[in-house]
C-alpha positions as a printed Julia matrix, in Angstrom:
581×3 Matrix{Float64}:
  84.99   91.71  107.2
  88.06   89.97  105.59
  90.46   92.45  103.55
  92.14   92.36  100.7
  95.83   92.75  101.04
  96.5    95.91  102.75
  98.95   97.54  100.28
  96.5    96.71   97.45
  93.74   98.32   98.94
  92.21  101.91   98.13
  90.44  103.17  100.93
  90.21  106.81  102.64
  92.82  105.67  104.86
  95.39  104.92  102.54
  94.6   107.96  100.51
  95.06  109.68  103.85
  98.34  108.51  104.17
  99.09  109.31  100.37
  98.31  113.2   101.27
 100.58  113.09  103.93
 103.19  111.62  102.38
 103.33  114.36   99.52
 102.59  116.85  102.12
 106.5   115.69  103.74
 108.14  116.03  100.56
 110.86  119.01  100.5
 113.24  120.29   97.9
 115.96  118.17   99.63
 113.6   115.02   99.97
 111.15  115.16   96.84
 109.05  112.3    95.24
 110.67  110.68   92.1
 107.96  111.16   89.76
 104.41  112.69   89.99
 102.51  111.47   87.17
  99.01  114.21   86.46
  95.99  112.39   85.72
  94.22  108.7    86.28
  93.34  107.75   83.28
  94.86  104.53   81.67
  98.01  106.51   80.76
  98.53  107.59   83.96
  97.69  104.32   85.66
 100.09  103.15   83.44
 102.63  105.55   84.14
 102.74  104.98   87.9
 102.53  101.48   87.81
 105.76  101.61   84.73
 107.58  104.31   87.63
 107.01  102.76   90.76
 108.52   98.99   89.52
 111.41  100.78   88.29
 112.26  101.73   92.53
 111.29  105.27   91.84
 109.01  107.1    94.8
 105.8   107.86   92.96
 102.07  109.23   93.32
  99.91  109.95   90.86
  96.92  112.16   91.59
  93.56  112.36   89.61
  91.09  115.5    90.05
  87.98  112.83   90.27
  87.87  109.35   90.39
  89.65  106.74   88.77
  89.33  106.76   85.0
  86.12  109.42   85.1
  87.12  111.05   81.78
  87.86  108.95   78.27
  89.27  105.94   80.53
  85.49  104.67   81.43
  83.92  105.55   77.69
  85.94  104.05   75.29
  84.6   101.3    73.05
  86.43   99.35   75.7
  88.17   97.07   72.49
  92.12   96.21   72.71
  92.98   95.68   69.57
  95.58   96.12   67.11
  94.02   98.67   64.91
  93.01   96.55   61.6
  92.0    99.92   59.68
  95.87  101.03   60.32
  96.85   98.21   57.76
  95.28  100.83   54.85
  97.54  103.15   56.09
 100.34  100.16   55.58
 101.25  101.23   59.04
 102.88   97.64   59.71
 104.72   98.36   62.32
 101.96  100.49   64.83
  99.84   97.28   64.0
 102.24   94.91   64.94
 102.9    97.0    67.87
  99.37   97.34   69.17
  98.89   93.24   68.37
 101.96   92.6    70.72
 100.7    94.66   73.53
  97.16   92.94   72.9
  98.51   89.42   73.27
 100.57   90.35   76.27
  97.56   91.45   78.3
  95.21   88.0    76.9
  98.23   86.12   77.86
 100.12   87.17   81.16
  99.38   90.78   82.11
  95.58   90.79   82.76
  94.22   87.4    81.18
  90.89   87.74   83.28
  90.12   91.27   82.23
  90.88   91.29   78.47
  88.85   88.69   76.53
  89.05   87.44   72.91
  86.01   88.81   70.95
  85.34   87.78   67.59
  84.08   90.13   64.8
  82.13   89.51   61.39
  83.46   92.05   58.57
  80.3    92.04   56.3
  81.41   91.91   52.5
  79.1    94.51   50.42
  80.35   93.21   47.57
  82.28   89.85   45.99
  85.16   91.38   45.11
  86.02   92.58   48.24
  86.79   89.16   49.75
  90.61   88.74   47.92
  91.61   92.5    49.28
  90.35   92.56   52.33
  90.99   88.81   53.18
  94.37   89.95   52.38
  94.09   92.81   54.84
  92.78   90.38   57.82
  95.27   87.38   56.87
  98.04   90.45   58.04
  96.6    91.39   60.69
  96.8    87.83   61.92
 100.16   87.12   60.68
 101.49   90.46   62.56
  99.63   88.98   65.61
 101.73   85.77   64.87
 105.22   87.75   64.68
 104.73   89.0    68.74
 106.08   87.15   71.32
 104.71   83.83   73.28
 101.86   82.11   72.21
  99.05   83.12   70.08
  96.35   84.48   71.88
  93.87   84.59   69.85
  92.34   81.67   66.9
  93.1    82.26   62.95
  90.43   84.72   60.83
  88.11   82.28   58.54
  85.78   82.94   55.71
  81.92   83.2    55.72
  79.63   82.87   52.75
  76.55   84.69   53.04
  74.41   81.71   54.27
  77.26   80.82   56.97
  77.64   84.43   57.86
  73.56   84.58   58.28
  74.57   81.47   60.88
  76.96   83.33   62.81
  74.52   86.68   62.93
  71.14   85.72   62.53
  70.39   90.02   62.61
  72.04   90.58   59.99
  69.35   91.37   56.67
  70.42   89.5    54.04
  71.02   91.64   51.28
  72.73   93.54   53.78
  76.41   91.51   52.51
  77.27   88.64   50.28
  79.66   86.89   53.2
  82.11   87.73   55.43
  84.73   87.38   57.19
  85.39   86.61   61.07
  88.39   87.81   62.73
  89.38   88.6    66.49
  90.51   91.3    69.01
  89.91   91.73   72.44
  87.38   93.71   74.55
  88.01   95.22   78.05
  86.04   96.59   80.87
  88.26   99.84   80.64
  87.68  101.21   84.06
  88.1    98.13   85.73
  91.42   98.07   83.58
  92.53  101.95   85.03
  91.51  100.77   88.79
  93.45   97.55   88.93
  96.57   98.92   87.16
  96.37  101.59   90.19
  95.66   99.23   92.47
  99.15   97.1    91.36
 101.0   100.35   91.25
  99.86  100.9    95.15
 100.73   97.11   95.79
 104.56   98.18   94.95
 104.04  101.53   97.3
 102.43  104.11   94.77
 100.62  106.83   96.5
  97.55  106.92   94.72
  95.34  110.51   94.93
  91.93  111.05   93.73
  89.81  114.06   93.59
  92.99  116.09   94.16
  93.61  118.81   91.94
  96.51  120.51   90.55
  96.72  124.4    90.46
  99.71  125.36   89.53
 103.13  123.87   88.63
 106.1   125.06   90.87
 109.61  126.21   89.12
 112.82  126.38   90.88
 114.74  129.77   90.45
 116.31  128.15   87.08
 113.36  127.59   85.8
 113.11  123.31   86.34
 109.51  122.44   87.43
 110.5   120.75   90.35
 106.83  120.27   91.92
 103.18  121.41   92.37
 100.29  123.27   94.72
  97.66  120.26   94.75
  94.0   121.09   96.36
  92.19  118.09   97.87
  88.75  118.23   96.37
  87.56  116.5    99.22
  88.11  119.54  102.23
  89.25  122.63  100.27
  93.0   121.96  101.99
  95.24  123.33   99.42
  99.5   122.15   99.6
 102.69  121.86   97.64
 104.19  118.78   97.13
 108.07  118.41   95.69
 108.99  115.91   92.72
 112.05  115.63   90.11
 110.08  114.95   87.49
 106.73  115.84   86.85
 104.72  113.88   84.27
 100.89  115.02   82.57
  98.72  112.82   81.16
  95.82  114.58   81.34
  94.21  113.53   77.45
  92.18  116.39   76.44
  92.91  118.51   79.59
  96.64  118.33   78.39
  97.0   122.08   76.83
  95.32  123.27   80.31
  97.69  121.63   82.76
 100.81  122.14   79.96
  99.72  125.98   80.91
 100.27  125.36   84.84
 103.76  125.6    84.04
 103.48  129.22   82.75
 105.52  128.69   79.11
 104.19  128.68   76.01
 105.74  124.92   74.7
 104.03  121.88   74.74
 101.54  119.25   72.5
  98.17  120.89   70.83
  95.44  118.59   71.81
  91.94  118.54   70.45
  88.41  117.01   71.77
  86.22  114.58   69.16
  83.71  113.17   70.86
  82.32  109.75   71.08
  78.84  108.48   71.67
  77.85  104.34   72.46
  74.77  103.4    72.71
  74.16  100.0    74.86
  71.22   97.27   74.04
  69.96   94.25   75.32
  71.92   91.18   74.23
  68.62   89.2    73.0
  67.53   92.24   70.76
  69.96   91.23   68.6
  70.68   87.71   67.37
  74.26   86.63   66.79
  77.15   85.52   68.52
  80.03   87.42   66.75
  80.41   90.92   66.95
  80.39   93.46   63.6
  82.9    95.75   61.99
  80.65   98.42   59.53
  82.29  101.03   57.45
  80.76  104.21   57.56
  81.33  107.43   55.66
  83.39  108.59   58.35
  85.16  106.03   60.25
  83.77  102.56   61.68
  80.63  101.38   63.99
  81.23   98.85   65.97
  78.67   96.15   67.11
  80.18   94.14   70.13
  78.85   91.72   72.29
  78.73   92.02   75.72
  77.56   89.35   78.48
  74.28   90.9    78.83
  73.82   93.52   76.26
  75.57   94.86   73.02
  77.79   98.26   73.06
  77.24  100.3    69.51
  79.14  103.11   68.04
  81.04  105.35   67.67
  80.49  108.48   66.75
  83.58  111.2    66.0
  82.31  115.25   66.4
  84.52  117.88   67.31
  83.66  119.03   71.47
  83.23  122.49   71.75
  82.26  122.43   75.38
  83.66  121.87   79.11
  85.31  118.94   78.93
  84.26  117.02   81.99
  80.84  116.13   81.01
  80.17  115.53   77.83
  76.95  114.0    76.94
  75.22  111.88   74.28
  72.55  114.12   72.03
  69.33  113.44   70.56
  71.47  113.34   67.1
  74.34  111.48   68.45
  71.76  108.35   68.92
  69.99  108.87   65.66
  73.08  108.59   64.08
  74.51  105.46   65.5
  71.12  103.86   65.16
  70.81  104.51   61.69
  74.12  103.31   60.86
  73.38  100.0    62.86
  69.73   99.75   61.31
  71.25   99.79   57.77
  72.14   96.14   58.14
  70.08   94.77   60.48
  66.61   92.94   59.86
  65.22   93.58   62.38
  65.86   97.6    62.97
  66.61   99.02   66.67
  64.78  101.82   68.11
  65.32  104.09   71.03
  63.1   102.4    72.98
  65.53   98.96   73.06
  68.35  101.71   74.35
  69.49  101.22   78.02
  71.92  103.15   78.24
  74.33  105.41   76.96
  77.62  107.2    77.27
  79.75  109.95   75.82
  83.45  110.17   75.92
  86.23  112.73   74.54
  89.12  111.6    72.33
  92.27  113.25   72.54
  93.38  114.12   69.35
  96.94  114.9    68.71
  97.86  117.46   66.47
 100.97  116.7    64.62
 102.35  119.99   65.41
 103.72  120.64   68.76
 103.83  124.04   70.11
 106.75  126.67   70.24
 109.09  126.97   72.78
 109.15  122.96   73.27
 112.37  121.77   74.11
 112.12  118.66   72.74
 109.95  115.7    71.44
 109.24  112.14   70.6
 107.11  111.56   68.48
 105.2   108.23   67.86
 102.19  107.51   64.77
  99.88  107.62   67.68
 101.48  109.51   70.37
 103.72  111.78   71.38
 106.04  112.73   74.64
 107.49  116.12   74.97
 109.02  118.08   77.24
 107.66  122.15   77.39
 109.96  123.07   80.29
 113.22  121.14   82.02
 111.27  118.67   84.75
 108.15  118.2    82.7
 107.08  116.08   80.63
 104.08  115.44   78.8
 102.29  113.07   76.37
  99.6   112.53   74.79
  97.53  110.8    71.95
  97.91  106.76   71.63
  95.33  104.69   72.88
  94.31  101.92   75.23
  95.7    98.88   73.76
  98.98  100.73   74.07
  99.23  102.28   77.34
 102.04  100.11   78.37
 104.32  101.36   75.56
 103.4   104.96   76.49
 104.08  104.87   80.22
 107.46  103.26   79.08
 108.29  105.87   76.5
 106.94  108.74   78.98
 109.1   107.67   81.68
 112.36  106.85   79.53
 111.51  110.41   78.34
 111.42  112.09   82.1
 114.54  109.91   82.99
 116.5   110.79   80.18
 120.07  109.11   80.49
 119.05  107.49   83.7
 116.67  105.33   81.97
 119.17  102.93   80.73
 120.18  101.79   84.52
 115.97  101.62   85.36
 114.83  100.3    82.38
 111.14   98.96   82.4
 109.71   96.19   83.03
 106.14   96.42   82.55
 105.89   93.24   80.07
 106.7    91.33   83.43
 104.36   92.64   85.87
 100.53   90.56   85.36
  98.15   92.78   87.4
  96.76   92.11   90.42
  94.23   89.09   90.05
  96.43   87.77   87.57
  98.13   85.33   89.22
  96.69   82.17   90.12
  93.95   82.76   87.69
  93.98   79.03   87.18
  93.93   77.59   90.14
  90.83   79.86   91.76
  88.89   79.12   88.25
  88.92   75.52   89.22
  87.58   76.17   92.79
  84.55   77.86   91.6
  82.03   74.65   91.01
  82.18   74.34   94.74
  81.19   78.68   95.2
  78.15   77.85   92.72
  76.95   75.04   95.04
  77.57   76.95   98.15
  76.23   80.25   97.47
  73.48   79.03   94.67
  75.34   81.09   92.04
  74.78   80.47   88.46
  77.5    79.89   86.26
  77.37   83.27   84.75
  77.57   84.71   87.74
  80.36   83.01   88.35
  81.96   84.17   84.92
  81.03   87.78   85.7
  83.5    87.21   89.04
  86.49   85.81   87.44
  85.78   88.39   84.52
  86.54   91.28   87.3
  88.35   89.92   89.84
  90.47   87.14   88.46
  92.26   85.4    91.46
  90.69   87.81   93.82
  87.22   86.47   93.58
  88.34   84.81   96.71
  88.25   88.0    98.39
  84.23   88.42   97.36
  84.17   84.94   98.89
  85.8    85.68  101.83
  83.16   88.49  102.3
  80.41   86.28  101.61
  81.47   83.85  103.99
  81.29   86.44  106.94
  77.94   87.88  105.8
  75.87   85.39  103.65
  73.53   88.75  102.87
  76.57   89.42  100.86
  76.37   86.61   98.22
  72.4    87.88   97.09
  72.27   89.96   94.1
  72.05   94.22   94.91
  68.61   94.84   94.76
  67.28   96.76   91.44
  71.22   95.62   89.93
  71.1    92.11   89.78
  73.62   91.4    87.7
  76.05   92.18   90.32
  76.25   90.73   94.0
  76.11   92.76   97.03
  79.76   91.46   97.79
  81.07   93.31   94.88
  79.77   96.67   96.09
  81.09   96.09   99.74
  84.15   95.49   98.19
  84.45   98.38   96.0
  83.58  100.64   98.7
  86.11   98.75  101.57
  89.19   98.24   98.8
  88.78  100.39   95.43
  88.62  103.73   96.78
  85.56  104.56   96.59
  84.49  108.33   97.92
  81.4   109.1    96.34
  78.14  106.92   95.47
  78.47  108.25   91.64
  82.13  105.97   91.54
  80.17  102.7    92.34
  77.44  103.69   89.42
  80.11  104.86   87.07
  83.49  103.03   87.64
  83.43  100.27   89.88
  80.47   98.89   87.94
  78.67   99.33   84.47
  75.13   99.69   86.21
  74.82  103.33   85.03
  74.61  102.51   81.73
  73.32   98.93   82.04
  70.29   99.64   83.22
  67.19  101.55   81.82
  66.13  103.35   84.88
  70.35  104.51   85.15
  70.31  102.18   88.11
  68.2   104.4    90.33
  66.29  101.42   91.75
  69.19  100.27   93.11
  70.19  103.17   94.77
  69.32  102.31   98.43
  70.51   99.03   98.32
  74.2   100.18   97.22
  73.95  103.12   99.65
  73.29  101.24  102.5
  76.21   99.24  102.07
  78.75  101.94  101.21
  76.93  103.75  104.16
  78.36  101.13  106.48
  81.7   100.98  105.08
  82.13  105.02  104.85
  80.53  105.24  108.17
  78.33  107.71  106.01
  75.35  109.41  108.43
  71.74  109.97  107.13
  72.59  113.43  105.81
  75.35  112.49  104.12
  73.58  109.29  102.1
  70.5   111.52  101.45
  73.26  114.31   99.73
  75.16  111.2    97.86
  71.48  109.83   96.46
  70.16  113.21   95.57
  73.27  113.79   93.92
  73.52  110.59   91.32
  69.53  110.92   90.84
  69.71  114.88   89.82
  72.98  113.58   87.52
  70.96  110.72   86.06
  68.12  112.93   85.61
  70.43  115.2    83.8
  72.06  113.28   81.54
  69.01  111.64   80.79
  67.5   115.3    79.29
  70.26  116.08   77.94
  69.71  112.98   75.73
  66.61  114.76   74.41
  68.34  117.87   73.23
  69.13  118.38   69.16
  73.4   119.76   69.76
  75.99  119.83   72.13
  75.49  123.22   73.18
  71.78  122.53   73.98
  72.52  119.13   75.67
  75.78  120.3    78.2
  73.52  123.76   79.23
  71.01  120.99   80.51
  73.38  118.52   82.13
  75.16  121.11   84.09
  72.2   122.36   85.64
  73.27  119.67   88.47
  76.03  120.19   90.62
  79.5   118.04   91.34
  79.82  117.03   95.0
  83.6   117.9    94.54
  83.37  120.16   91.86
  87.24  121.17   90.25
  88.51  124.56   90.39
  88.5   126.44   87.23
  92.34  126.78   85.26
């Protein structure tokens, strides 16, 4: 069928040629930069390396954005509980960086959301007004043009109009202000995607075992195992980077010193519900006794939470718990009229914060540190960061790489703020050809929004497919939000290796879905069956696999604690399980 553009495109083949690319590296003939780790710092990393003329790969030990990357609350914003901090300038900060994705660096996958900020009680309306009227000024101060509309004021019978859910003695008014919400994964996969469009070699499920020193004691490298065939090699690289979130202290110890940053886990649970169980057409902001819960609107469902408990366990699969979900739905229930129960879930998910610890360790050479994050280098040719968050990743790739670079930075400076992501471009233009794909293909015009929403420009690309298989433009059987198109395309162009990244990453249909998608299952393995060239055993071992993980996750949902709740989800097995550190 017709490709995307070749450079662009994850596929086995091009990972193939990543491996032996870092397999023909030498001491006298090493890689630039080898970032550890595909989340969105990472991603962001290579992309911020690789459009600077340095020789780059990153490598991931799973897929694309599997850890935090995929289960945030998937919000870019600029962090409006920072103002009581009167942290001005990480507000203004994060606003910039949210502005420049709305407006030039990924304008089809960041979209303006807007949020109601109940007021419990009168008096809150002057301080708090004051507090959002900032927030929007900062957003004002960043450059180009504003990207998002002005905060107003709700009374209570206005603010009833905008959220019909809301139970009325639940606030006196509020008031509506904006940020931006993101499909996160889809954000991690492009930016790798544009980083392998400039000649990044891009390596998942490859894992790094151990960090290589020269006799002086630089790390000039590392022994990387390919999850995929056991093959284990040593690739060469002036400058290693790890962004690795709350693996960070566990790769830091690959390079056998004792500096370094002091991460911790918190975990995070959402909970996801139909869009019509609850009526309104802003989002909410609700202050709890610990933090915030979100309520934000999605196309075809609402994403609720978070929660924030310290993760005692692996840190690969964390999981929601019975409590987790009792806690988010009480928090949501205590304003709404019309209370949610767990039988309106659909789906869940459970992610791990990194949490900085101001401290860094001994024996660290030296250090940068930012309110949110912080780059350091343990040993001479490594450098590591952590902390920040997603809104920012672009300012952290720049500040880990000017970090690795040292001097040499000033004559490769970034230039990040002027690189839109693939589907970008000609965003425009391809939105005003779709009328013409809803008459030809009988799509509706949410479908049509869905496309744009993940593929920007590129939705040509689906169409191209389409047009050479009209099987192609029907819905995936048992998913039907989603087209059969977009999982050919996954599978032929986003590097898909395993059934469990189409479920998890490439689409939302894990969690979208009641039955975790598993009516879908045949449909989407056929197709990546085709592509992969996949025989019977090997889609029988893929489908066993996601069921016994759905299966798992779904028990563990039962369970009262963490402890409880990871001993039952890791009674199923990886298909390319990671080497213990």
């Amino acid at each position: 069928m017709s490709s995307a553009s070749s450079n662009a495109s994850l596929t086995p083949q091009s990972r193939q040629r990543s491996l032996e690319a870092l397999k023909a590296t030498t001491a006298e003939s090493p890689l630039d930069v080898l970032v550890i780790g595909g989340g969105v710092t990472g991603a962001g990393i290579v992309l911020d390396s690789i459009t600077r003329g340095l020789d780059t790969a990153i490598v991931e030990a799973q897929d694309w954005a599997s850890g935090t990357s995929s289960r945030s609350s998937k919000l870019v914003h600029g962090g409006l509980r920072y103002l009581q901090m009167l942290d001005f300038s990480l507000v203004h900060e994060a606003l910039t960086e949210r502005d420049l994705l709305l407006n030039k660096l990924a304008p089809h996958l960041v979209k303006p959301v807007p949020f109601l900020f109940p007021l419990v009680k009168q008096y809150e309306r002057p301080y708090i007004g004051a507090g959002i009227m900032l927030y929007d000024i900062l957003a004002s101060l960043a450059p180009g043009k504003r990207a998002m509309p002005f905060h107003r004021h709700y009374s209570r019978q206005g603010m009833q109009k905008k959220f019909p859910s809301l139970r009325h003695d639940a606030a006196v008014g509020a008031i509506e202000y904006w940020d931006g919400s993101v499909d996160d994964a889809r954000l991690v996969l492009t930016l790798v995607r544009t980083a392998a469009s400039y000649g990044a070699h891009a390596l998942p499920r490859t894992q790094v075992l151990e960090l290589t020193k020269s006799p002086a004691g630089r790390v000039n490298g590392a022994v990387l195992k390919d999850l995929e065939t056991g093959e284990t090699f040593t690739v060469h690289a002036k400058h290693v980077i790890n962004s690795t979130g709350v693996w960070t202290e566990k790769t830091e110890a690959l390079a056998g010193g004792t500096g370094g940053l002091k991460v911790l886990a918190s975990k995070g649970v959402h909970i996801v519900v139909p869009r019509d169980r609850i009526k309104g057409t802003s989002g909410l902001i609700l202050q709890t006794e610990k933090s915030v819960l979100f309520v934000i609107p999605w196309s075809r469902y609402w994403i609720i939470g978070t929660t924030d408990t310290p993760w005692k366990q692996e840190l690969q699969h964390p999981v929601a718990t019975s409590a987790d979900i009792d806690y988010v739905l009480e928090h949501a229930n205590a304003v709404l009229s019309d209370p949610i129960t767990r039988d309106d879930i659909i789906g869940t998910f459970a992610g791990l914060r990194p949490l900085l610890q101001p401290e860094v360790k001994e024996g660290t050479s030296s250090a940068k540190v930012s309110r949110e994050h912080t780059v350091a280098s343990p040993n001479p040719g490594f450098t590591v960061i952590a902390g920040g968050k997603l809104t920012t990743y672009r300012v952290m790739a720049e500040d880990a790489v000017d970090f690795a670079l040292g001097a040499e930075a000033a004559t490769k400076p970034s230039v990040t703020n002027n690189i839109p992501l693939l589907g970008a471009v000609g965003l425009a233009a391809m939105k005003n050809q779709t009328r013409a794909y809803q008459t030809k293909f009988g799509w509706s015009r949410q479908m049509v929004e869905h496309l744009l929403h993940r593929y920007g420009s590129m939705i040509n690309e689906i169409v191209a497919i389409c047009n050479e298989d009209p099987s192609m433009a029907q819905p995936v059987n048992g998913a039907e939000a989603y087209l059969r198109a977009e999982i050919y395309y996954a599978v032929a162009h986003e590097g898909v290796l395993h059934l469990e990244d189409v479920m998890l990453h490439r689409t939302r249909i894990n969690y979208e879905y009641a039955d975790r998608g598993l009516k879908a299952l045949n449909d989407i393995t056929e197709i990546a069956a085709s592509v992969l060239g996949w025989d019977t055993t090997t889609a029988e071992r893929e489908k066993t696999a996601y069921r016994d993980r759905a299966q798992a996750e779904a028990a563990a949902e039962q369970e009262p604690d963490d402890e409880s709740a990871e001993t039952v989800r890791l009674e199923t097995h990886d298909l390319s399980p990671m080497e213990s550190i």
